[in-house]
């Protein structure tokens, strides 16, 4: 199969005994699979969302420095991979020459697969910081195993940096944005009760938290690795978690301010809660009226010969009175607010009830059509159970009724008559006849 022995005249570290044919084939198969796995990993690295974000971001600090190193690692990775692929292609070419390779072919294969004949040019040898692995050299020589080990190191270095940055970007900015939104809601609430910067300590705290969140978000975007905590003892790329210390501190400070504002609100809690309930009732009434207006357009388009009541607009008078009540509360005019609020609560409930009645009235033709469709399909299923699905009369009357119900505009009166005729025809066929063709009075009627 193969000829054992060392390379004649080989200088430097010998690659070992000359491979046999089977050993060479197994090695080529293993290296081929390894080549495919490496290529897949490299392509995935190129397409990684975190890498694309890094390419387009304006970076600073640790992230800028490490991304520069990672980019050089990725470029070197591809050079190593090209050299690896070239050596593998050469070995395959030698192996493909003969079914049973001679000693010269096996020697050449052994040197390619085990020797350190893979040369990689150092394209940046003349420039500063050209080598990631030591002093700058014009080229480096590797065995294939050494080349794979070097690629693994570079890949882990680049992937770790990309995964860490992506993890921070995936976690912190979104949480900061949510906290900023909560801050805006709290600030709006604070303003409504007179808690403002320069006038109340809680207002100063809100302003300070807003400045911290703005600064924190900018720093996270530009230097995510400054907010990364590597996992203890973890060698896998991306092992660790985002550092949320500053975010957590801001969240706790905001919670403290929120509790303080709630204490201020407790003094007027009853009036504010009742006003909110009135606003909610009016908002629900407005949404219901809007839904009724949309439904009315749908009914007019789909249902013919049907009286569809008009839908009124939102109650602007109630909104104006609600604004007056809010002004009374702001100025602590409780004696004026109390009777006005009571009438607003009653009228807002009546407005919501009126809006719901309007929606029900407008959509009644659609409900009637849905009931007719359901009844028609129920009788069709009943016909099928009794084996009468092919009856010509039933088919004709079903098709007539269905065409009326599923066409627009639909005349409910005519369609209802068609459904009734189909129903009667079904009942007639399913009703047993006595002697002389008379109904024996015990047939099905439903």
Coordinates of C-alpha atoms in Angstrom, one line a residue:
X1 CA 0.0 0.0 0.0
X2 CA 2.7 2.5 1.0
X3 CA 6.4 2.5 1.5
X4 CA 7.6 3.2 5.0
X5 CA 10.6 5.4 5.6
X6 CA 11.8 9.0 5.9
X7 CA 12.2 11.6 3.2
X8 CA 15.6 11.2 1.5
X9 CA 17.7 14.3 1.9
X10 CA 15.0 16.0 4.0
X11 CA 16.4 19.0 6.0
X12 CA 15.0 20.3 9.2
X13 CA 12.4 18.5 11.3
X14 CA 11.4 15.4 9.4
X15 CA 7.7 14.9 8.9
X16 CA 7.9 11.2 10.0
X17 CA 7.6 8.0 8.1
X18 CA 6.3 8.1 4.6
X19 CA 2.5 7.6 4.6
X20 CA 0.9 4.6 3.0
X21 CA -2.0 5.0 0.6
X22 CA -4.8 4.3 3.1
X23 CA -3.3 6.6 5.7
X24 CA -2.9 9.4 3.0
X25 CA -6.5 8.9 2.0
X26 CA -7.8 9.0 5.6
X27 CA -5.7 12.2 6.2
X28 CA -7.0 13.8 3.1
X29 CA -10.6 13.0 4.0
X30 CA -10.1 14.4 7.5
X31 CA -8.4 17.6 6.2
X32 CA -11.2 18.0 3.7
X33 CA -13.9 17.9 6.3
X34 CA -11.8 20.3 8.4
X35 CA -11.5 22.6 5.5
X36 CA -15.2 22.7 5.0
X37 CA -15.8 23.3 8.8
X38 CA -13.2 26.2 8.8
X39 CA -14.7 27.8 5.7
X40 CA -18.2 27.6 7.2
X41 CA -17.0 29.2 10.4
X42 CA -15.2 32.0 8.5
X43 CA -18.2 32.8 6.4
X44 CA -20.5 32.8 9.5
X45 CA -18.0 35.2 11.1
X46 CA -18.2 37.5 8.0
X47 CA -22.0 37.5 8.2
X48 CA -22.3 37.9 11.9
X49 CA -24.7 40.7 12.9
X50 CA -22.2 41.9 15.6
X51 CA -19.4 42.1 13.0
X52 CA -21.6 44.2 10.7
X53 CA -22.4 46.5 13.6
X54 CA -18.8 46.9 14.4
X55 CA -17.9 47.7 10.8
X56 CA -20.5 50.6 10.7
X57 CA -20.0 52.0 14.2
X58 CA -17.9 54.9 15.4
X59 CA -15.9 53.2 18.1
X60 CA -13.8 54.5 20.9
X61 CA -11.6 53.2 23.8
X62 CA -11.1 49.5 24.3
X63 CA -13.5 48.5 21.6
X64 CA -11.8 50.6 19.0
X65 CA -8.4 49.1 19.9
X66 CA -9.6 45.5 20.0
X67 CA -11.7 45.8 16.9
X68 CA -8.6 47.0 15.0
X69 CA -6.7 43.9 16.3
X70 CA -9.7 41.7 15.4
X71 CA -9.9 43.0 11.9
X72 CA -6.2 42.2 11.4
X73 CA -6.9 38.8 12.8
X74 CA -9.7 38.2 10.4
X75 CA -7.6 39.3 7.4
X76 CA -4.8 37.0 8.5
X77 CA -7.3 34.2 9.0
X78 CA -8.3 34.4 5.4
X79 CA -4.6 34.4 4.3
X80 CA -4.0 31.3 6.4
X81 CA -7.1 29.7 5.1
X82 CA -6.1 30.3 1.5
X83 CA -2.7 28.8 2.2
X84 CA -4.4 25.8 3.9
X85 CA -6.8 25.4 0.9
X86 CA -3.9 25.6 -1.6
X87 CA -1.9 22.9 0.2
X88 CA -4.9 20.7 0.4
X89 CA -5.6 21.2 -3.3
X90 CA -2.0 20.3 -4.2
X91 CA -2.2 17.2 -2.1
X92 CA -5.5 16.2 -3.8
X93 CA -3.9 16.8 -7.2
X94 CA -1.0 14.5 -6.3
X95 CA -3.3 11.8 -5.0
X96 CA -5.5 12.0 -8.1
X97 CA -2.6 11.1 -10.4
X98 CA -2.8 7.4 -9.8
X99 CA -5.1 4.9 -8.2
X100 CA -2.1 3.3 -6.6
X101 CA 0.4 6.1 -5.9
X102 CA 4.1 5.3 -6.2
X103 CA 6.8 6.2 -3.6
X104 CA 7.5 9.6 -5.1
X105 CA 3.8 10.5 -4.8
X106 CA 3.6 9.2 -1.3
X107 CA 6.7 11.2 -0.3
X108 CA 5.2 14.3 -1.8
X109 CA 1.9 13.7 0.0
X110 CA 3.7 13.1 3.3
X111 CA 5.7 16.3 3.0
X112 CA 2.5 18.3 2.2
X113 CA 0.3 16.7 4.8
X114 CA 2.9 16.5 7.6
X115 CA 5.8 18.8 6.7
X116 CA 6.1 22.4 7.4
X117 CA 6.1 23.4 3.8
X118 CA 3.0 25.7 3.9
X119 CA 4.4 29.2 3.5
X120 CA 2.3 32.2 4.3
X121 CA 3.5 35.7 3.2
X122 CA 3.3 38.4 5.8
X123 CA 1.8 41.2 3.7
X124 CA 2.3 43.8 6.4
X125 CA 5.8 42.9 7.4
X126 CA 7.2 46.3 6.5
X127 CA 4.6 48.3 8.4
X128 CA 4.1 49.0 12.1
X129 CA 2.3 46.4 14.1
X130 CA 2.4 44.0 11.1
X131 CA 2.6 40.8 13.0
X132 CA 0.1 39.6 15.6
X133 CA 2.3 36.8 16.7
X134 CA 5.8 38.2 17.1
X135 CA 8.5 40.1 15.3
X136 CA 7.7 41.0 11.7
X137 CA 8.9 38.5 9.1
X138 CA 8.5 38.3 5.3
X139 CA 6.9 34.9 5.5
X140 CA 6.1 32.1 7.9
X141 CA 6.2 28.3 7.4
X142 CA 3.7 25.9 9.0
X143 CA 2.6 22.3 9.0
X144 CA -1.1 22.0 8.3
X145 CA -1.8 21.1 12.0
X146 CA 0.1 24.2 13.1
X147 CA -1.8 26.3 10.6
X148 CA -5.2 25.0 11.9
X149 CA -4.1 25.7 15.5
X150 CA -3.0 29.2 14.5
X151 CA -6.4 29.8 12.7
X152 CA -8.3 28.5 15.8
X153 CA -6.4 31.0 18.0
X154 CA -7.1 33.9 15.6
X155 CA -10.8 32.9 15.2
X156 CA -11.3 32.7 18.9
X157 CA -9.7 36.1 19.4
X158 CA -11.9 37.7 16.8
X159 CA -15.1 35.9 17.7
X160 CA -14.7 36.6 21.4
X161 CA -14.5 40.3 20.7
X162 CA -17.5 40.3 18.3
X163 CA -19.7 38.2 20.6
X164 CA -18.9 40.4 23.6
X165 CA -19.7 43.6 21.8
X166 CA -22.9 42.1 20.3
X167 CA -24.0 40.9 23.7
X168 CA -23.6 44.4 25.2
X169 CA -25.3 46.1 22.3
X170 CA -28.2 43.5 22.5
X171 CA -28.7 44.0 26.2
X172 CA -27.8 47.5 27.4
X173 CA -29.1 50.1 24.8
X174 CA -32.6 48.6 24.8
X175 CA -32.7 48.5 28.6
X176 CA -31.4 52.1 28.8
X177 CA -34.1 53.2 26.3
X178 CA -36.8 51.6 28.4
X179 CA -35.5 53.2 31.5
X180 CA -35.3 56.6 29.7
X181 CA -39.0 56.2 28.6
X182 CA -39.9 55.4 32.2
X183 CA -37.9 58.5 33.2
X184 CA -39.9 60.6 30.8
X185 CA -43.1 59.3 32.2
X186 CA -42.0 59.9 35.7
X187 CA -40.7 63.4 34.8
X188 CA -44.1 64.2 33.2
X189 CA -45.9 63.1 36.3
X190 CA -43.4 65.0 38.5
X191 CA -44.1 68.2 36.5
X192 CA -47.8 67.8 36.9
X193 CA -47.5 67.9 40.7
X194 CA -45.0 70.8 40.7
X195 CA -41.8 68.7 41.1
X196 CA -39.3 70.6 38.9
X197 CA -35.5 71.1 38.9
X198 CA -34.4 73.9 41.1
X199 CA -37.7 73.8 43.0
X200 CA -37.7 70.3 44.5
X201 CA -34.8 67.8 45.2
X202 CA -36.6 65.1 43.3
X203 CA -36.7 67.3 40.2
X204 CA -32.9 67.8 40.5
X205 CA -32.5 64.0 40.8
X206 CA -34.6 63.4 37.6
X207 CA -32.4 65.8 35.7
X208 CA -29.2 64.1 37.0
X209 CA -30.6 60.7 36.0
X210 CA -31.4 61.9 32.5
X211 CA -27.9 63.2 32.0
X212 CA -26.4 59.9 33.2
X213 CA -28.6 57.8 30.9
X214 CA -27.7 60.0 27.9
X215 CA -24.0 59.7 28.7
X216 CA -24.2 56.0 29.5
X217 CA -26.0 55.2 26.2
X218 CA -23.4 57.1 24.1
X219 CA -20.6 55.2 25.9
X220 CA -22.2 51.8 25.4
X221 CA -22.7 52.4 21.7
X222 CA -19.1 53.7 21.1
X223 CA -17.3 51.4 23.5
X224 CA -19.3 48.3 24.4
X225 CA -16.3 46.3 25.6
X226 CA -15.9 48.8 28.5
X227 CA -19.2 47.3 29.8
X228 CA -18.2 43.6 29.4
X229 CA -17.3 41.3 32.2
X230 CA -15.5 38.1 31.1
X231 CA -16.8 35.0 32.8
X232 CA -14.4 33.5 35.4
X233 CA -12.5 30.5 34.0
X234 CA -14.4 30.5 30.7
X235 CA -12.3 29.9 27.7
X236 CA -15.1 29.8 25.2
X237 CA -15.6 32.9 23.0
X238 CA -18.2 35.3 24.3
X239 CA -18.0 33.9 27.8
X240 CA -19.1 36.6 30.3
X241 CA -21.9 39.1 30.7
X242 CA -22.7 42.8 30.2
X243 CA -21.7 45.0 33.2
X244 CA -25.0 46.7 34.2
X245 CA -23.6 48.4 37.4
X246 CA -24.2 52.0 36.2
X247 CA -27.6 51.1 34.6
X248 CA -28.7 49.4 37.9
X249 CA -27.6 52.5 39.9
X250 CA -29.7 54.8 37.6
X251 CA -32.7 52.4 37.8
X252 CA -32.5 52.4 41.6
X253 CA -32.3 56.2 41.7
X254 CA -35.3 56.6 39.4
X255 CA -37.3 54.2 41.6
X256 CA -36.4 56.3 44.7
X257 CA -37.6 59.4 42.9
X258 CA -40.8 57.7 41.7
X259 CA -41.7 56.7 45.3
X260 CA -41.1 60.2 46.4
X261 CA -43.4 61.6 43.7
X262 CA -46.0 59.0 44.7
X263 CA -45.9 60.4 48.2
X264 CA -46.6 63.9 46.9
X265 CA -49.5 62.5 44.8
X266 CA -51.1 60.7 47.8
X267 CA -52.4 64.0 49.0
X268 CA -54.6 64.4 46.0
X269 CA -54.9 60.8 45.1
X270 CA -58.7 60.5 45.1
X271 CA -59.3 63.4 42.8
X272 CA -56.6 62.4 40.3
X273 CA -57.8 58.8 40.2
X274 CA -61.3 59.9 39.5
X275 CA -60.2 62.2 36.7
X276 CA -58.1 59.4 35.2
X277 CA -61.2 57.1 35.3
X278 CA -63.3 59.8 33.5
X279 CA -60.6 60.2 30.9
X280 CA -60.5 56.5 30.4
X281 CA -64.3 56.3 30.0
X282 CA -64.3 59.1 27.4
X283 CA -61.3 57.6 25.6
X284 CA -63.1 54.2 25.4
X285 CA -66.3 56.0 24.2
X286 CA -64.3 57.8 21.5
X287 CA -62.7 54.5 20.4
X288 CA -66.0 52.8 20.3
X289 CA -67.5 55.6 18.2
X290 CA -64.6 55.4 15.8
X291 CA -65.1 51.7 15.5
X292 CA -68.8 52.3 14.9
X293 CA -68.0 54.8 12.1
X294 CA -65.7 52.2 10.4
X295 CA -68.3 49.5 10.8
X296 CA -71.0 51.8 9.3
X297 CA -68.9 52.2 6.2
X298 CA -68.4 48.4 5.9
X299 CA -72.2 47.8 6.4
X300 CA -73.0 50.4 3.7
X301 CA -70.6 48.7 1.3
X302 CA -71.7 45.1 2.1
X303 CA -75.4 45.2 3.0
X304 CA -78.1 46.5 0.6
X305 CA -81.5 47.9 1.5
X306 CA -80.7 48.3 5.1
X307 CA -81.2 51.3 7.4
X308 CA -77.9 52.1 9.0
X309 CA -78.1 54.8 11.7
X310 CA -75.6 57.7 11.6
X311 CA -72.8 57.8 14.2
X312 CA -72.2 61.0 16.1
X313 CA -68.7 62.5 16.8
X314 CA -66.8 62.6 20.1
X315 CA -68.4 64.6 22.9
X316 CA -66.3 67.8 22.8
X317 CA -68.3 69.4 25.5
X318 CA -67.4 66.7 28.0
X319 CA -63.7 67.1 27.0
X320 CA -63.9 70.8 27.7
X321 CA -65.6 70.2 31.1
X322 CA -62.9 67.6 31.9
X323 CA -60.2 70.2 31.2
X324 CA -61.9 72.6 33.5
X325 CA -62.0 69.9 36.3
X326 CA -58.3 69.4 35.7
X327 CA -57.6 73.1 36.2
X328 CA -59.6 73.0 39.4
X329 CA -57.5 70.2 40.7
X330 CA -54.2 71.9 39.8
X331 CA -55.3 75.0 41.7
X332 CA -56.7 73.0 44.6
X333 CA -60.2 74.4 44.0
X334 CA -61.7 71.3 45.6
X335 CA -65.2 72.9 46.3
X336 CA -65.7 73.5 42.6
X337 CA -64.2 70.2 41.5
X338 CA -66.4 68.0 43.6
X339 CA -69.8 68.6 42.0
X340 CA -68.3 68.9 38.5
X341 CA -66.4 65.6 38.9
X342 CA -69.6 63.8 40.0
X343 CA -71.5 64.9 37.0
X344 CA -68.6 64.1 34.7
X345 CA -68.4 60.6 36.0
X346 CA -72.1 60.0 35.4
X347 CA -72.1 61.6 31.9
X348 CA -69.0 59.8 30.9
X349 CA -70.5 56.4 31.7
X350 CA -73.7 57.4 29.8
X351 CA -71.5 58.4 26.8
X352 CA -69.7 55.1 26.8
X353 CA -73.1 53.2 27.0
X354 CA -74.4 55.4 24.1
X355 CA -71.3 54.6 22.0
X356 CA -71.7 50.9 22.6
X357 CA -75.4 51.0 21.7
X358 CA -74.4 52.9 18.5
X359 CA -71.9 50.2 17.6
X360 CA -74.4 47.4 18.2
X361 CA -77.0 49.2 16.1
X362 CA -74.6 49.8 13.2
X363 CA -73.3 46.3 13.1
X364 CA -76.7 44.5 13.5
X365 CA -77.0 43.8 9.7
X366 CA -73.6 42.1 9.7
X367 CA -74.7 40.0 12.7
X368 CA -77.9 39.1 10.8
X369 CA -75.9 38.1 7.8
X370 CA -73.5 36.0 9.9
X371 CA -76.5 34.2 11.5
X372 CA -78.0 33.4 8.1
X373 CA -74.6 32.1 6.8
X374 CA -74.3 29.9 9.9
X375 CA -77.8 28.6 9.5
X376 CA -77.3 27.8 5.8
X377 CA -74.1 25.9 6.5
X378 CA -75.7 24.0 9.4
X379 CA -78.5 22.8 7.1
X380 CA -76.0 21.8 4.4
X381 CA -74.1 19.7 7.0
X382 CA -77.4 18.1 8.0
X383 CA -78.2 17.3 4.4
X384 CA -74.7 15.7 4.0
X385 CA -75.3 13.5 7.1
X386 CA -78.5 12.2 5.6
X387 CA -76.9 11.4 2.2
X388 CA -78.9 14.0 0.3
X389 CA -75.9 16.2 -0.8
X390 CA -76.5 15.4 -4.5
X391 CA -80.2 16.3 -4.5
X392 CA -80.6 18.8 -7.5
X393 CA -83.3 20.9 -5.8
X394 CA -81.2 21.3 -2.6
X395 CA -78.1 22.1 -4.6
X396 CA -79.9 24.8 -6.6
X397 CA -81.5 26.4 -3.6
X398 CA -78.2 26.2 -1.5
X399 CA -76.2 27.8 -4.4
X400 CA -78.8 30.6 -4.7
X401 CA -78.8 31.4 -1.0
X402 CA -75.0 31.2 -0.7
X403 CA -74.5 33.5 -3.7
X404 CA -76.8 36.1 -2.1
X405 CA -75.1 35.9 1.3
X406 CA -71.5 36.0 0.0
X407 CA -72.0 38.8 -2.5
X408 CA -71.8 42.5 -1.9
X409 CA -74.0 44.3 -1.4
X410 CA -76.1 41.7 0.2
X411 CA -79.9 42.1 0.4
X412 CA -80.7 40.6 3.8
X413 CA -84.4 40.3 3.1
X414 CA -84.0 38.5 -0.2
X415 CA -81.1 36.4 1.2
X416 CA -83.2 35.5 4.3
X417 CA -86.0 34.3 2.0
X418 CA -83.6 32.2 0.0
X419 CA -82.2 30.6 3.2
X420 CA -85.8 29.9 4.4
X421 CA -86.7 28.2 1.1
X422 CA -83.6 26.0 1.3
X423 CA -84.5 25.2 4.9
X424 CA -88.0 24.2 4.0
X425 CA -86.8 22.1 1.1
X426 CA -84.5 20.2 3.5
X427 CA -87.3 19.8 6.0
X428 CA -89.6 18.4 3.3
X429 CA -87.1 15.8 2.1
X430 CA -86.3 14.7 5.7
X431 CA -89.9 14.5 6.8
X432 CA -91.2 10.9 6.6
X433 CA -94.5 10.5 4.6
X434 CA -97.4 8.3 5.6
X435 CA -99.7 6.3 3.4
X436 CA -101.0 8.4 0.5
X437 CA -98.0 10.8 0.7
X438 CA -99.2 12.5 3.8
X439 CA -96.9 13.7 6.5
X440 CA -97.1 11.4 9.5
X441 CA -96.3 14.3 11.8
X442 CA -93.1 12.7 13.2
X443 CA -90.5 14.1 10.8
X444 CA -87.5 16.3 11.7
X445 CA -88.1 20.0 11.8
X446 CA -84.8 21.3 12.9

